[in-house]
Short mmCIF file of C-alpha atoms and ligand atoms in Angstrom, two decimals:
data_model
loop_
_atom_site.label_atom_id
_atom_site.label_comp_id
_atom_site.label_asym_id
_atom_site.label_seq_id
_atom_site.Cartn_x
_atom_site.Cartn_y
_atom_site.Cartn_z
CA MET A 151 -16.78 3.35 17.83
CA GLU A 152 -14.39 6.19 18.56
CA ASN A 153 -14.72 9.82 17.42
CA PHE A 154 -13.19 10.54 14.05
CA THR A 155 -12.91 12.98 11.17
CA PHE A 156 -12.77 11.79 7.61
CA TYR A 157 -11.98 13.92 4.59
CA ALA A 158 -10.87 12.19 1.41
CA PRO A 159 -11.51 14.58 -1.43
CA THR A 160 -9.89 12.67 -4.30
CA TYR A 161 -11.86 12.80 -7.55
CA PHE A 162 -12.00 9.32 -9.11
CA ALA A 163 -12.47 8.62 -12.80
CA PHE A 164 -12.96 4.87 -13.22
CA GLY A 165 -13.22 2.77 -16.35
CA LYS A 166 -12.03 2.09 -19.85
CA ASP A 167 -10.02 4.79 -21.66
CA THR A 168 -10.22 7.21 -18.73
CA GLU A 169 -6.47 7.91 -19.00
CA ASN A 170 -7.26 9.99 -22.08
CA GLU A 171 -8.92 12.51 -19.75
CA THR A 172 -5.75 13.20 -17.76
CA GLY A 173 -5.21 16.64 -19.31
CA LYS A 174 -8.79 17.62 -18.62
CA TYR A 175 -8.43 16.79 -14.93
CA VAL A 176 -5.11 18.59 -14.61
CA SER A 177 -6.81 21.73 -15.96
CA ARG A 178 -9.78 21.25 -13.70
CA PHE A 179 -7.55 21.08 -10.63
CA GLY A 180 -5.50 24.10 -11.62
CA GLY A 181 -2.31 22.65 -13.11
CA SER A 182 -0.49 24.52 -15.87
CA LYS A 183 3.01 22.99 -15.84
CA VAL A 184 3.25 19.28 -15.11
CA LEU A 185 5.91 16.81 -14.05
CA ILE A 186 5.01 13.38 -15.42
CA HIS A 187 6.63 10.87 -13.07
CA TYR A 188 6.87 7.17 -13.96
CA GLY A 189 8.74 3.95 -13.28
CA GLY A 190 11.06 1.52 -15.00
CA GLY A 191 9.38 1.41 -18.38
CA SER A 192 6.10 -0.58 -18.27
CA VAL A 193 4.12 2.56 -19.11
CA VAL A 194 6.41 3.29 -22.05
CA ARG A 195 6.03 -0.24 -23.42
CA SER A 196 2.25 -0.28 -23.01
CA GLY A 197 1.84 3.07 -24.79
CA LEU A 198 0.16 4.58 -21.71
CA LEU A 199 2.76 7.30 -21.30
CA GLU A 200 2.15 8.51 -24.88
CA ARG A 201 -1.60 8.61 -24.29
CA VAL A 202 -1.15 10.64 -21.11
CA LYS A 203 1.16 13.06 -22.93
CA ASP A 204 -1.33 13.38 -25.80
CA SER A 205 -4.10 14.25 -23.40
CA LEU A 206 -1.94 16.98 -21.82
CA LYS A 207 -1.05 18.33 -25.25
CA ASN A 208 -4.73 18.37 -26.22
CA GLU A 209 -5.36 20.64 -23.24
CA GLY A 210 -2.36 22.82 -24.09
CA ILE A 211 -0.58 21.86 -20.88
CA ASP A 212 3.21 22.01 -20.85
CA PHE A 213 5.11 19.17 -19.15
CA VAL A 214 8.48 17.70 -18.24
CA GLU A 215 9.18 14.04 -17.53
CA LEU A 216 11.08 12.05 -14.95
CA GLY A 217 11.08 8.25 -15.22
CA GLY A 218 13.12 5.63 -13.42
CA VAL A 219 11.20 5.13 -10.17
CA ARG A 220 12.12 1.71 -8.83
CA PRO A 221 9.83 -0.50 -6.77
CA ASN A 222 10.49 0.47 -3.14
CA PRO A 223 11.19 4.03 -4.34
CA ARG A 224 14.45 5.67 -3.33
CA SER A 225 15.25 9.02 -1.82
CA GLY A 226 17.83 9.82 -4.55
CA LEU A 227 15.29 10.22 -7.32
CA VAL A 228 13.09 12.30 -5.04
CA TYR A 229 15.89 14.89 -4.67
CA GLU A 230 16.27 14.90 -8.45
CA GLY A 231 12.54 15.42 -8.91
CA ILE A 232 12.44 18.28 -6.42
CA GLU A 233 15.24 20.05 -8.24
CA LEU A 234 13.60 19.52 -11.62
CA CYS A 235 10.24 20.85 -10.42
CA ARG A 236 11.86 23.97 -9.01
CA LYS A 237 13.91 24.60 -12.11
CA GLU A 238 10.95 24.09 -14.45
CA GLN A 239 8.42 25.83 -12.19
CA VAL A 240 6.18 22.81 -12.14
CA ASP A 241 2.85 23.36 -10.37
CA PHE A 242 1.27 19.90 -10.72
CA ILE A 243 2.61 16.30 -10.66
CA VAL A 244 1.04 13.44 -12.56
CA ALA A 245 2.11 9.99 -11.34
CA VAL A 246 1.72 7.30 -13.99
CA GLY A 247 2.32 3.91 -12.39
CA GLY A 248 1.94 1.99 -9.17
CA GLY A 249 2.39 2.76 -5.50
CA SER A 250 6.11 3.37 -5.89
CA VAL A 251 5.62 6.05 -8.54
CA ILE A 252 2.77 7.65 -6.62
CA ASP A 253 4.77 7.68 -3.37
CA SER A 254 7.80 9.16 -5.09
CA SER A 255 5.51 11.82 -6.60
CA LYS A 256 4.10 12.62 -3.18
CA ALA A 257 7.60 12.97 -1.74
CA ILE A 258 8.59 15.34 -4.53
CA ALA A 259 5.33 17.28 -4.13
CA ALA A 260 6.05 17.79 -0.43
CA GLY A 261 9.75 18.50 -0.92
CA VAL A 262 9.28 21.24 -3.52
CA LEU A 263 7.40 23.42 -1.03
CA TYR A 264 9.69 22.69 1.91
CA ASP A 265 12.88 24.62 2.68
CA GLY A 266 14.62 21.79 4.51
CA ASP A 267 15.38 18.19 3.58
CA PHE A 268 12.21 16.39 2.42
CA TRP A 269 13.35 13.39 4.52
CA ASP A 270 12.41 15.32 7.68
CA TYR A 271 8.81 14.41 6.91
CA TYR A 272 9.75 10.72 6.89
CA GLU A 273 11.26 11.02 10.37
CA GLY A 274 7.89 11.77 11.90
CA GLY A 275 6.60 14.99 10.35
CA ILE A 276 3.12 15.56 8.97
CA VAL A 277 2.98 17.06 5.48
CA GLU A 278 0.84 20.16 5.51
CA LYS A 279 1.87 21.69 2.19
CA ALA A 280 2.54 19.94 -1.12
CA LEU A 281 2.12 20.51 -4.82
CA PRO A 282 -1.13 18.99 -6.06
CA ILE A 283 -0.82 15.57 -7.64
CA GLY A 284 -2.97 13.41 -9.91
CA THR A 285 -2.46 9.70 -10.55
CA VAL A 286 -3.00 7.24 -13.37
CA VAL A 287 -2.86 3.88 -11.60
CA THR A 288 -1.40 0.80 -13.29
CA ILE A 289 -1.48 -1.76 -10.46
CA SER A 290 -4.03 -2.51 -7.75
CA ALA A 291 -1.99 -2.81 -4.60
CA ALA A 292 -0.68 -0.03 -2.37
CA GLY A 293 -3.82 2.10 -2.45
CA SER A 294 -1.65 5.21 -2.57
CA GLU A 295 -4.01 6.58 -5.22
CA GLY A 296 -6.53 7.31 -2.48
CA SER A 297 -4.35 7.51 0.61
CA ALA A 298 -2.65 10.34 2.43
CA ASP A 299 0.55 8.29 2.85
CA SER A 300 3.88 7.90 1.13
CA VAL A 301 6.64 5.34 1.77
CA ILE A 302 10.24 5.98 0.69
CA THR A 303 13.46 4.02 1.11
CA LYS A 304 16.50 5.95 2.29
CA GLU A 305 19.49 4.82 0.32
CA GLU A 306 21.94 5.58 3.10
CA GLY A 307 21.17 2.59 5.35
CA MET A 308 18.45 1.08 3.11
CA PHE A 309 15.50 1.51 5.45
CA LYS A 310 11.93 2.48 4.71
CA ARG A 311 9.88 5.15 6.38
CA ALA A 312 6.39 6.50 5.84
CA THR A 313 4.89 9.94 6.13
CA THR A 314 1.35 11.17 5.95
CA GLY A 315 -0.65 14.36 5.53
CA GLU A 316 -3.95 15.32 3.95
CA ALA A 317 -2.01 17.51 1.51
CA LEU A 318 -0.70 14.29 -0.06
CA ARG A 319 -4.06 12.91 -1.11
CA PRO A 320 -4.25 13.00 -4.91
CA LYS A 321 -6.57 15.64 -6.35
CA PHE A 322 -7.67 13.14 -8.95
CA THR A 323 -7.07 9.48 -9.66
CA ILE A 324 -7.66 7.74 -12.94
CA MET A 325 -8.41 4.04 -12.65
CA ASN A 326 -8.72 2.01 -15.81
CA PRO A 327 -8.70 -1.69 -14.83
CA ALA A 328 -7.58 -2.61 -18.35
CA LEU A 329 -4.22 -0.95 -17.60
CA THR A 330 -3.52 -3.67 -15.04
CA GLN A 331 -3.88 -6.47 -17.61
CA THR A 332 -0.22 -6.21 -18.59
CA LEU A 333 0.97 -7.06 -15.06
CA PRO A 334 2.97 -10.24 -14.57
CA ALA A 335 0.98 -12.74 -12.46
CA TYR A 336 3.48 -12.35 -9.62
CA GLN A 337 2.91 -8.58 -9.37
CA THR A 338 -0.85 -9.07 -9.55
CA ALA A 339 -0.59 -11.54 -6.65
CA CYS A 340 1.63 -9.15 -4.67
CA GLY A 341 -1.04 -6.49 -5.10
CA ILE A 342 -3.82 -8.77 -3.89
CA THR A 343 -1.73 -9.66 -0.85
CA ASP A 344 -1.08 -6.01 -0.03
CA ILE A 345 -4.78 -5.20 -0.30
CA LEU A 346 -5.62 -8.05 2.08
CA ALA A 347 -2.94 -6.76 4.45
CA HIS A 348 -4.44 -3.25 4.46
CA LEU A 349 -7.73 -4.85 5.45
CA TYR A 350 -6.22 -7.00 8.21
CA GLU A 351 -4.30 -4.04 9.64
CA ARG A 352 -7.64 -2.32 10.20
CA TYR A 353 -9.59 -5.40 11.21
CA LEU A 354 -7.19 -6.11 14.07
CA THR A 355 -8.51 -3.53 16.48
CA ASN A 356 -9.04 -3.09 20.18
CA THR A 357 -12.13 -0.95 19.63
CA SER A 358 -15.43 -2.67 20.25
CA GLU A 359 -18.76 -2.09 18.47
CA VAL A 360 -17.39 -1.32 15.04
CA GLU A 361 -19.81 -3.48 13.11
CA VAL A 362 -20.07 -1.26 10.06
CA THR A 363 -16.34 -1.12 9.37
CA ASP A 364 -15.90 -4.80 10.34
CA ARG A 365 -18.51 -5.72 7.76
CA MET A 366 -17.04 -3.45 5.09
CA ILE A 367 -13.62 -4.99 5.62
CA GLU A 368 -15.05 -8.50 5.47
CA ALA A 369 -16.81 -7.70 2.19
CA LEU A 370 -13.59 -6.40 0.66
CA MET A 371 -11.61 -9.42 1.90
CA MET A 372 -14.18 -11.78 0.39
CA THR A 373 -13.99 -9.88 -2.88
CA MET A 374 -10.23 -10.44 -2.99
CA ILE A 375 -10.65 -14.13 -2.20
CA HIS A 376 -13.20 -14.46 -4.99
CA GLU A 377 -11.52 -12.31 -7.64
CA GLY A 378 -7.86 -13.09 -6.92
CA PRO A 379 -7.81 -16.57 -8.43
CA ARG A 380 -9.93 -15.38 -11.37
CA VAL A 381 -7.35 -12.80 -12.50
CA ILE A 382 -4.45 -15.16 -11.97
CA GLU A 383 -6.30 -17.68 -14.14
CA ASP A 384 -7.31 -15.12 -16.75
CA PRO A 385 -5.26 -11.90 -16.66
CA ASN A 386 -7.60 -10.28 -19.20
CA ASN A 387 -10.69 -10.64 -17.03
CA TYR A 388 -11.66 -6.96 -16.99
CA GLN A 389 -14.54 -7.31 -14.52
CA ALA A 390 -12.44 -9.16 -11.95
CA ARG A 391 -9.68 -6.57 -12.41
CA ALA A 392 -12.26 -3.81 -11.92
CA ASN A 393 -13.51 -5.28 -8.65
CA ILE A 394 -9.98 -5.69 -7.35
CA MET A 395 -9.03 -2.17 -8.36
CA TRP A 396 -11.88 -0.49 -6.52
CA ALA A 397 -11.49 -2.79 -3.52
CA GLY A 398 -7.80 -1.89 -3.38
CA MET A 399 -8.59 1.78 -3.21
CA MET A 400 -11.29 1.34 -0.56
CA ALA A 401 -9.03 -0.91 1.49
CA HIS A 402 -6.62 1.95 2.05
CA ASN A 403 -8.31 5.35 1.76
CA ASN A 404 -9.32 4.67 5.38
CA SER A 405 -13.08 4.57 4.87
CA CYS A 406 -12.82 1.12 6.53
CA GLY A 407 -10.48 2.29 9.26
CA VAL A 408 -12.32 5.20 10.82
CA GLY A 409 -13.44 5.15 14.45
CA ARG A 410 -11.25 2.21 15.44
CA THR A 411 -7.68 1.58 16.53
CA GLN A 412 -5.56 -0.06 13.82
CA ASP A 413 -2.61 -2.39 13.94
CA TRP A 414 0.12 -1.89 11.23
CA THR A 415 2.46 -4.44 12.81
CA SER A 416 2.72 -6.50 9.64
CA HIS A 417 3.60 -3.40 7.60
CA ASP A 418 6.23 -2.16 10.02
CA ILE A 419 7.83 -5.60 10.07
CA GLU A 420 7.57 -6.04 6.30
CA HIS A 421 8.95 -2.65 5.35
CA GLU A 422 12.37 -3.62 6.66
CA LEU A 423 12.35 -6.75 4.47
CA SER A 424 11.51 -4.93 1.23
CA ALA A 425 13.99 -2.17 2.10
CA LEU A 426 16.86 -4.57 2.82
CA TYR A 427 16.25 -7.30 0.23
CA ASP A 428 14.37 -5.24 -2.36
CA CYS A 429 11.59 -7.82 -2.51
CA ALA A 430 8.07 -6.77 -3.49
CA HIS A 431 6.13 -5.32 -0.56
CA GLY A 432 3.22 -7.73 -1.15
CA ALA A 433 5.54 -10.74 -1.24
CA GLY A 434 7.05 -9.67 2.07
CA LEU A 435 3.60 -9.33 3.59
CA ALA A 436 2.68 -12.85 2.49
CA VAL A 437 5.50 -14.13 4.68
CA VAL A 438 4.95 -11.69 7.54
CA MET A 439 1.19 -11.78 8.08
CA PRO A 440 0.70 -15.43 9.15
CA ALA A 441 3.64 -15.10 11.56
CA VAL A 442 2.33 -11.89 13.14
CA PHE A 443 -1.20 -13.24 13.46
CA THR A 444 -0.03 -16.48 15.02
CA TYR A 445 2.14 -14.56 17.50
CA ASN A 446 -0.71 -12.19 18.43
CA LEU A 447 -3.47 -14.78 18.48
CA GLN A 448 -3.87 -14.99 22.26
CA HIS A 449 -4.48 -11.27 22.52
CA ASP A 450 -7.97 -11.70 21.03
CA VAL A 451 -8.79 -15.24 19.95
CA ASN A 452 -12.40 -14.27 19.21
CA ARG A 453 -11.45 -11.64 16.67
CA PHE A 454 -9.27 -14.11 14.78
CA ALA A 455 -12.05 -16.71 15.02
CA GLN A 456 -14.52 -14.11 13.73
CA VAL A 457 -12.54 -13.43 10.56
CA ALA A 458 -12.01 -17.19 10.16
CA THR A 459 -15.73 -17.92 10.17
CA ARG A 460 -17.08 -14.82 8.45
CA VAL A 461 -14.44 -14.52 5.72
CA TRP A 462 -12.66 -17.83 5.32
CA GLY A 463 -15.72 -20.05 5.80
CA CYS A 464 -14.31 -21.97 8.79
CA GLN A 465 -16.76 -23.72 11.13
CA MET A 466 -16.81 -22.17 14.61
CA ASP A 467 -15.57 -24.61 17.22
CA PHE A 468 -17.31 -23.23 20.32
CA SER A 469 -15.46 -25.57 22.64
CA ASN A 470 -12.12 -24.50 21.15
CA PRO A 471 -12.24 -21.06 19.42
CA GLU A 472 -8.45 -21.05 19.21
CA ARG A 473 -8.63 -23.93 16.78
CA THR A 474 -11.00 -21.94 14.56
CA ALA A 475 -8.75 -18.89 14.79
CA LEU A 476 -5.72 -20.93 13.72
CA GLU A 477 -7.69 -22.46 10.86
CA GLY A 478 -8.39 -18.93 9.59
CA ILE A 479 -4.67 -18.09 9.61
CA GLU A 480 -3.94 -21.36 7.81
CA ALA A 481 -6.62 -20.55 5.21
CA LEU A 482 -4.95 -17.19 4.58
CA ARG A 483 -1.56 -18.86 4.20
CA ARG A 484 -2.96 -21.46 1.76
CA PHE A 485 -4.69 -18.74 -0.26
CA LEU A 486 -1.51 -16.69 -0.60
CA THR A 487 0.53 -19.76 -1.57
CA SER A 488 -2.08 -20.66 -4.18
CA LEU A 489 -1.53 -17.23 -5.76
CA GLY A 490 2.20 -17.96 -6.00
CA MET A 491 3.35 -15.93 -3.01
CA PRO A 492 6.38 -16.96 -0.93
CA CYS A 493 5.76 -18.34 2.54
CA ASN A 494 9.13 -18.16 4.31
CA PHE A 495 12.45 -16.33 4.55
CA ALA A 496 14.18 -18.59 2.03
CA GLU A 497 11.51 -18.10 -0.64
CA LEU A 498 11.69 -14.37 -0.09
CA GLY A 499 15.47 -14.24 -0.32
CA ALA A 500 15.83 -13.04 3.28
CA ASN A 501 18.71 -14.01 5.54
CA PRO A 502 17.98 -15.27 9.09
CA GLU A 503 21.33 -13.82 10.21
CA ASP A 504 19.86 -10.33 9.72
CA ILE A 505 16.99 -10.86 12.16
CA GLU A 506 18.41 -8.77 15.00
CA LYS A 507 19.19 -5.92 12.68
CA LEU A 508 15.75 -6.12 11.04
CA ALA A 509 14.01 -6.06 14.41
CA HIS A 510 16.11 -3.15 15.59
CA THR A 511 15.33 -1.03 12.54
CA ALA A 512 11.63 -1.96 12.57
CA CYS A 513 11.26 -0.92 16.21
CA TYR A 514 12.94 2.41 15.76
CA GLY A 515 10.12 3.18 13.33
CA ASP A 516 6.72 4.70 13.79
CA VAL A 517 6.69 4.50 17.56
CA ASN A 518 9.81 5.96 19.00
CA ASP A 519 9.72 4.20 22.35
CA GLY A 520 11.21 1.15 20.67
CA SER A 521 7.97 -0.74 20.23
CA LEU A 522 5.41 -1.12 17.48
CA GLY A 523 1.87 -2.37 16.95
CA GLY A 524 -1.55 -0.87 17.52
CA PHE A 525 -3.23 -4.19 18.33
CA VAL A 526 -0.59 -5.75 20.56
CA LYS A 527 2.33 -3.63 21.70
CA LEU A 528 5.50 -5.48 20.71
CA ASN A 529 9.05 -4.83 21.75
CA GLN A 530 12.20 -5.62 19.83
CA LYS A 531 12.43 -9.14 21.30
CA ASP A 532 8.86 -9.88 20.21
CA VAL A 533 9.64 -8.64 16.73
CA GLU A 534 12.73 -10.86 16.59
CA ASN A 535 10.55 -13.83 17.63
CA ILE A 536 8.11 -13.01 14.86
CA TYR A 537 10.88 -12.88 12.25
CA ARG A 538 12.05 -16.28 13.53
CA LEU A 539 8.58 -17.75 12.88
CA MET A 540 9.15 -16.94 9.20
CA VAL A 541 12.39 -18.90 8.81
O1 NZQ B 252 8.46 0.33 -12.87
P1 NZQ B 252 7.59 -0.27 -13.92
O2 NZQ B 252 8.31 -0.60 -15.16
O3 NZQ B 252 6.35 0.54 -14.17
O4 NZQ B 252 7.13 -1.73 -13.36
C1 NZQ B 252 6.37 -1.89 -12.18
C2 NZQ B 252 7.18 -2.43 -11.01
O5 NZQ B 252 8.24 -3.20 -11.46
C3 NZQ B 252 5.39 -3.00 -12.42
N1 NZQ B 252 4.12 -2.54 -12.99
C4 NZQ B 252 3.26 -1.64 -12.46
N2 NZQ B 252 2.18 -1.54 -13.24
C5 NZQ B 252 2.38 -2.38 -14.29
C6 NZQ B 252 3.63 -3.01 -14.13
N3 NZQ B 252 4.09 -3.91 -15.03
C7 NZQ B 252 3.33 -4.21 -16.09
N4 NZQ B 252 2.11 -3.65 -16.29
C8 NZQ B 252 1.60 -2.75 -15.40
N5 NZQ B 252 0.37 -2.25 -15.60
O6 NZQ B 252 5.09 -3.53 -11.14
C9 NZQ B 252 6.24 -3.38 -10.31
C10 NZQ B 252 5.79 -2.93 -8.94
O7 NZQ B 252 5.32 -1.61 -8.96
P2 NZQ B 252 5.16 -0.80 -7.60
O8 NZQ B 252 4.68 0.57 -7.93
O9 NZQ B 252 6.38 -0.92 -6.79
O10 NZQ B 252 3.98 -1.63 -6.87
P3 NZQ B 252 3.04 -1.28 -5.69
O11 NZQ B 252 1.85 -0.51 -6.16
O12 NZQ B 252 2.81 -2.54 -4.98
O13 NZQ B 252 3.85 -0.28 -4.74
C11 NZQ B 252 4.71 -0.74 -3.76
C12 NZQ B 252 5.22 0.39 -2.91
O14 NZQ B 252 4.13 1.04 -2.23
C13 NZQ B 252 4.45 1.13 -0.83
C14 NZQ B 252 5.27 -0.09 -0.60
O15 NZQ B 252 6.01 -0.02 0.59
C15 NZQ B 252 6.16 -0.11 -1.83
O16 NZQ B 252 7.26 0.75 -1.67
N6 NZQ B 252 3.22 1.30 -0.07
C16 NZQ B 252 2.62 2.50 -0.11
C17 NZQ B 252 1.48 2.79 0.61
C18 NZQ B 252 0.84 4.12 0.55
N7 NZQ B 252 1.50 5.11 -0.04
O17 NZQ B 252 -0.26 4.35 1.06
C19 NZQ B 252 0.86 1.78 1.47
C20 NZQ B 252 1.34 0.41 1.24
O18 NZQ B 252 1.12 -0.35 2.38
C21 NZQ B 252 2.76 0.27 0.84
O19 NZQ B 252 3.62 0.28 1.96
ZN1 ZN B 253 0.83 -2.26 2.07
#
């Protein structure tokens, strides 16, 4: 295990009706004028937005609203939010929605306290100062409710970039699993896929002797495999929703990622798909992950065989561990398909003619030497080959 620091001071309120406490938590964390940020309308239709507003009113907290965050949130609305917060002297942001709303809130929170263009942070900066934010989560997926990250799509060029910074971790997060019961099955499945991806990105490591985090990741993966089909079968299964919701947070607040190198190849490759084709991030990952894992298999056959046996219940073939490793990837693919996820470019609505462009944009990303990947270092040609495996 490598040296690490870990500080994740988000206050979590979990369970039924907890959204009615939003005002109380805003007061507790020092907010007096709030921006309520939300998406395309699900929280209006479900009545959640009204309940959140009522709880702020009950605490005597003044607020303004900005809805309209789209999945794969755009830079344009962030600029609007920054302006609104400055004009209204907002000192606290409450995100009511999923990862897109939370990420847009984080971008606004950082931008309000920054003199330059907020996008600078998404070109490689670390956010050190931001307005405090709280979240009321409506989908188990991105894990942004416990993470220090934010992902925004730049409208000029339609590409996605991420930033990070401890200042972006929510001060509080309200998690009522019942709020996720209104999700369409497809979005629920996208969320489960994203959670599994966050676990794989950490599992695929070059650090040895990380038994504790390996085992934590395996437990969370097995929870998703158990609970995923149960919520697709019965969307009102509160207990299954609850397990998925907490697993989704733990999968990405980095408690499972400390002390080990991480990969993030699948995310870097997927982000270009959801930016260009506006598909759901989880759906993109369902197509990307099996291709990336197959391409990277030879780098560490034993690690892929380990997840195959410990998580997917494959029998270890000691004379041919590669076969076991491939069985594990196949089991993942079958699981995702059974949830209703796409498995290739066509099902995702992606165009093979864009592959060179996709690979180019993906490689310009997090690592500026034109390569990506923490598990296996991949250049643009490798990334193109991986996209081709998805066609
Ligand atoms: O906009 P509304 O009307 O609210 O509808 C949303 C949206 O259409 C709907 N939805 C959410 N909760 C609902 C609901 N519909 C009915 N009932 C509910 N309870 O679901 C759709 C998807 O919402 P979105 O917020 O986009 O989903 P998700 O949480 O998957 O977020 C995806 C974004 O997060 C980024 C992704 O790249 C993507 O842009 N990520 C952020 C990360 C982070 N900040 O740490 C890490 C992730 O890896 C990921 O990259
Ligand atoms: Zn993700």
